[in-house]
XYZ file of C-alpha atoms in Angstrom:
256
model
C -47.775 -29.112 78.453
C -46.907 -32.786 78.603
C -50.637 -33.491 78.789
C -50.927 -32.734 82.671
C -51.273 -36.142 84.937
C -52.843 -38.110 82.114
C -50.167 -37.751 79.604
C -47.635 -40.114 81.581
C -49.801 -42.432 79.981
C -50.072 -44.597 83.639
C -48.562 -47.988 83.686
C -48.956 -48.613 80.441
C -52.381 -49.051 80.512
C -54.421 -52.389 81.590
C -54.538 -55.328 79.629
C -50.447 -55.089 79.719
C -50.064 -57.187 82.907
C -47.441 -58.991 83.130
C -48.831 -62.657 83.392
C -51.389 -62.029 80.450
C -50.829 -63.830 77.104
C -49.674 -61.018 74.737
C -49.147 -61.584 71.225
C -46.544 -58.734 69.376
C -46.720 -58.632 65.558
C -44.549 -56.483 63.282
C -45.699 -52.857 62.450
C -45.542 -51.635 59.038
C -42.859 -49.672 59.567
C -39.883 -51.580 60.176
C -38.472 -52.213 63.406
C -41.945 -51.111 65.119
C -43.772 -53.616 66.686
C -47.370 -53.728 68.397
C -48.466 -55.803 71.601
C -52.128 -56.839 70.748
C -53.530 -57.379 74.646
C -56.821 -56.433 75.865
C -55.692 -52.670 74.965
C -52.926 -52.397 71.844
C -49.728 -50.760 72.530
C -46.879 -49.846 70.500
C -43.485 -50.765 71.275
C -39.881 -51.766 70.620
C -37.586 -54.707 70.681
C -35.505 -53.642 73.722
C -31.693 -53.518 73.044
C -30.740 -53.985 76.097
C -33.232 -57.107 77.748
C -33.767 -56.397 81.554
C -33.436 -52.568 81.603
C -36.239 -49.432 80.964
C -35.264 -45.961 80.495
C -37.755 -44.452 82.564
C -39.992 -46.737 84.092
C -42.077 -47.850 80.486
C -43.467 -50.971 81.103
C -41.383 -53.888 79.379
C -43.161 -57.188 77.473
C -41.381 -60.557 77.230
C -42.644 -63.321 74.348
C -40.965 -65.882 73.036
C -39.464 -66.217 69.438
C -38.696 -69.891 68.596
C -37.912 -70.707 71.836
C -35.612 -67.945 72.693
C -37.103 -64.763 74.916
C -37.657 -61.184 73.208
C -38.318 -58.486 75.283
C -40.263 -55.386 74.128
C -40.915 -51.742 75.784
C -43.846 -49.927 75.689
C -43.431 -46.831 73.633
C -45.871 -43.795 74.899
C -47.146 -41.558 72.210
C -47.410 -39.151 74.907
C -43.961 -38.698 75.723
C -42.496 -39.654 72.070
C -43.764 -37.272 69.030
C -42.269 -40.157 66.701
C -44.679 -42.701 68.433
C -47.619 -40.196 68.312
C -46.748 -39.554 64.298
C -46.765 -43.349 64.015
C -50.265 -43.975 65.571
C -51.136 -40.678 63.813
C -50.748 -42.474 60.509
C -47.474 -41.140 59.030
C -46.406 -42.831 55.773
C -42.658 -43.340 56.154
C -40.566 -42.161 59.114
C -37.987 -43.389 57.652
C -35.682 -44.675 60.755
C -35.470 -48.430 60.182
C -32.967 -51.069 61.403
C -29.501 -50.061 60.288
C -30.182 -46.359 59.823
C -27.828 -43.741 60.718
C -30.051 -41.096 62.401
C -28.901 -37.766 63.528
C -31.539 -36.904 66.462
C -31.701 -33.093 67.438
C -33.328 -32.159 70.744
C -32.748 -35.663 72.517
C -33.772 -34.369 76.039
C -33.122 -36.914 78.308
C -33.269 -39.479 76.057
C -36.983 -41.298 76.332
C -37.422 -41.209 72.373
C -34.022 -41.694 71.614
C -34.058 -44.926 73.582
C -36.803 -46.781 71.354
C -35.055 -45.160 67.968
C -31.834 -47.142 69.067
C -33.949 -50.352 69.736
C -35.170 -49.160 65.871
C -32.502 -48.856 64.438
C -30.459 -52.081 65.961
C -26.982 -52.976 66.607
C -26.647 -51.997 62.966
C -27.632 -48.673 63.029
C -26.371 -45.455 65.335
C -28.406 -42.753 66.813
C -26.263 -39.508 66.733
C -28.365 -37.699 69.887
C -27.480 -34.291 70.084
C -29.086 -31.945 73.329
C -27.685 -28.632 74.230
C -29.492 -28.870 77.872
C -26.450 -30.402 80.434
C -28.990 -31.488 83.214
C -31.242 -33.729 80.148
C -27.849 -34.151 79.195
C -26.731 -36.162 81.737
C -29.409 -38.734 81.501
C -28.686 -38.519 77.783
C -25.348 -39.548 78.474
C -25.765 -42.072 81.214
C -28.282 -44.507 79.412
C -25.807 -44.005 76.370
C -23.337 -46.206 78.683
C -25.936 -49.275 78.319
C -26.490 -48.523 74.798
C -23.491 -48.414 72.517
C -25.248 -47.653 69.694
C -26.133 -43.942 70.989
C -23.481 -41.227 70.787
C -24.314 -38.540 73.089
C -23.259 -34.906 71.824
C -23.609 -32.222 74.646
C -23.739 -29.263 71.800
C -26.136 -26.485 70.403
C -27.730 -27.400 67.529
C -27.302 -24.395 65.619
C -23.748 -24.946 66.062
C -23.102 -28.310 63.623
C -19.162 -27.367 63.229
C -18.884 -28.232 66.339
C -19.590 -31.523 66.426
C -18.958 -32.065 62.773
C -16.064 -34.759 63.922
C -18.301 -36.833 65.568
C -21.148 -37.131 62.957
C -20.605 -38.500 59.581
C -22.911 -38.546 57.118
C -26.465 -39.587 58.038
C -29.461 -41.284 56.437
C -32.164 -39.313 58.061
C -32.388 -36.305 60.723
C -35.230 -35.959 63.384
C -35.857 -32.715 65.192
C -37.426 -31.422 68.127
C -35.492 -28.756 69.025
C -38.941 -26.147 69.608
C -37.160 -23.401 68.747
C -38.305 -20.353 66.460
C -35.635 -21.139 63.609
C -35.924 -24.613 63.797
C -36.030 -24.830 60.065
C -32.830 -23.094 59.943
C -31.543 -25.235 62.445
C -32.312 -28.642 60.757
C -31.003 -26.795 57.200
C -27.633 -26.063 58.605
C -27.616 -29.598 60.019
C -28.627 -30.840 56.829
C -25.959 -29.004 54.566
C -23.584 -31.018 57.059
C -24.479 -34.129 57.903
C -27.548 -35.095 55.789
C -26.894 -37.462 52.266
C -28.542 -36.185 49.470
C -31.873 -38.060 49.194
C -31.604 -38.487 52.861
C -35.037 -37.865 54.574
C -36.017 -35.917 57.885
C -38.586 -36.486 60.089
C -39.103 -32.488 61.975
C -42.137 -32.299 65.010
C -43.612 -28.531 64.822
C -44.677 -26.824 67.754
C -46.867 -24.074 66.756
C -46.446 -22.078 69.686
C -43.500 -22.537 69.989
C -42.279 -20.534 66.681
C -45.221 -18.008 66.930
C -47.749 -18.447 69.414
C -50.345 -15.275 68.386
C -51.058 -17.060 65.186
C -53.423 -19.939 63.965
C -51.430 -23.470 64.432
C -52.107 -24.157 60.637
C -50.859 -20.946 59.264
C -47.235 -21.514 61.173
C -47.574 -25.154 59.673
C -47.914 -23.625 56.711
C -44.656 -20.996 56.548
C -43.156 -23.363 58.531
C -42.997 -25.663 55.327
C -42.472 -22.624 53.092
C -39.092 -21.829 55.221
C -37.902 -26.030 54.891
C -38.128 -25.950 51.059
C -35.962 -22.853 51.009
C -33.708 -25.269 53.119
C -33.395 -27.622 50.255
C -35.986 -29.894 52.574
C -38.899 -30.780 50.437
C -41.755 -31.933 52.731
C -43.893 -35.050 51.504
C -46.098 -35.318 54.000
C -47.297 -33.598 57.274
C -49.417 -35.295 59.921
C -50.948 -33.551 62.999
C -50.163 -35.293 66.729
C -54.112 -34.999 67.977
C -55.072 -36.773 70.583
C -51.214 -36.813 71.914
C -50.170 -33.078 71.428
C -51.913 -30.187 70.821
C -51.349 -28.194 68.142
C -48.064 -30.018 66.776
C -47.393 -31.409 63.477
C -44.661 -33.484 62.415
C -43.395 -33.044 58.871
C -41.354 -35.686 56.774
C -39.896 -35.098 53.342
C -36.660 -35.646 51.203
C -33.491 -33.336 51.406
C -32.341 -32.452 47.738
C -34.469 -35.180 46.086
C -32.576 -35.816 42.541
C -33.962 -34.511 39.897
C -36.782 -36.495 38.073
C -35.293 -37.701 34.607
C -37.854 -36.925 31.835
């Protein structure tokens, strides 16, 4: 589940009160920041200042006399934020990236990716559910770097006219054949040597096997689709039995 009531992360927790002095520092992942307060929070620089996407807290600071606004990125509501806090080595989503996001839902996480890739980057957000898609499309109206695509990620040929070659694929589709779906999209859109970030929910793939066994089997499925895993992190305490696997597509052969 979504972690019950606690999973909302309250109102950005204490220490994020508007008036309090907050120092925002760059995180080691380019485009991600940390707001240092009574409690530290992961934040992204708001592409659309003055607007919250899902009632998340906003924080303003002054940089060289100009006001800069950040949005608190809640790890209980975003697998990507959770993987950053779980210490993943590289998310590959950075300013200027072209990102294909499979399983965009209503776009809470996508909005932070939009902040992250910035005006020079683009997020191609694929979501099959029309209900979630409606929220996604409405949010994209304010964020020109999001291209919402209401299609089934199992059929990338249906949106091949909308998506160019991309640098990264992020997938959170929670389907038993997720590795196949990502492999198929990679064939169409992911550049050779490009990267992928996949959120794997063990119970979605096989609710009878232990999570570790499911993750190991998924990694094997990814390798067969030429998606070479480089690292895996579990998302405790933000999600139960979830792992994020990060890797490279068709890595160039090592020269002797």
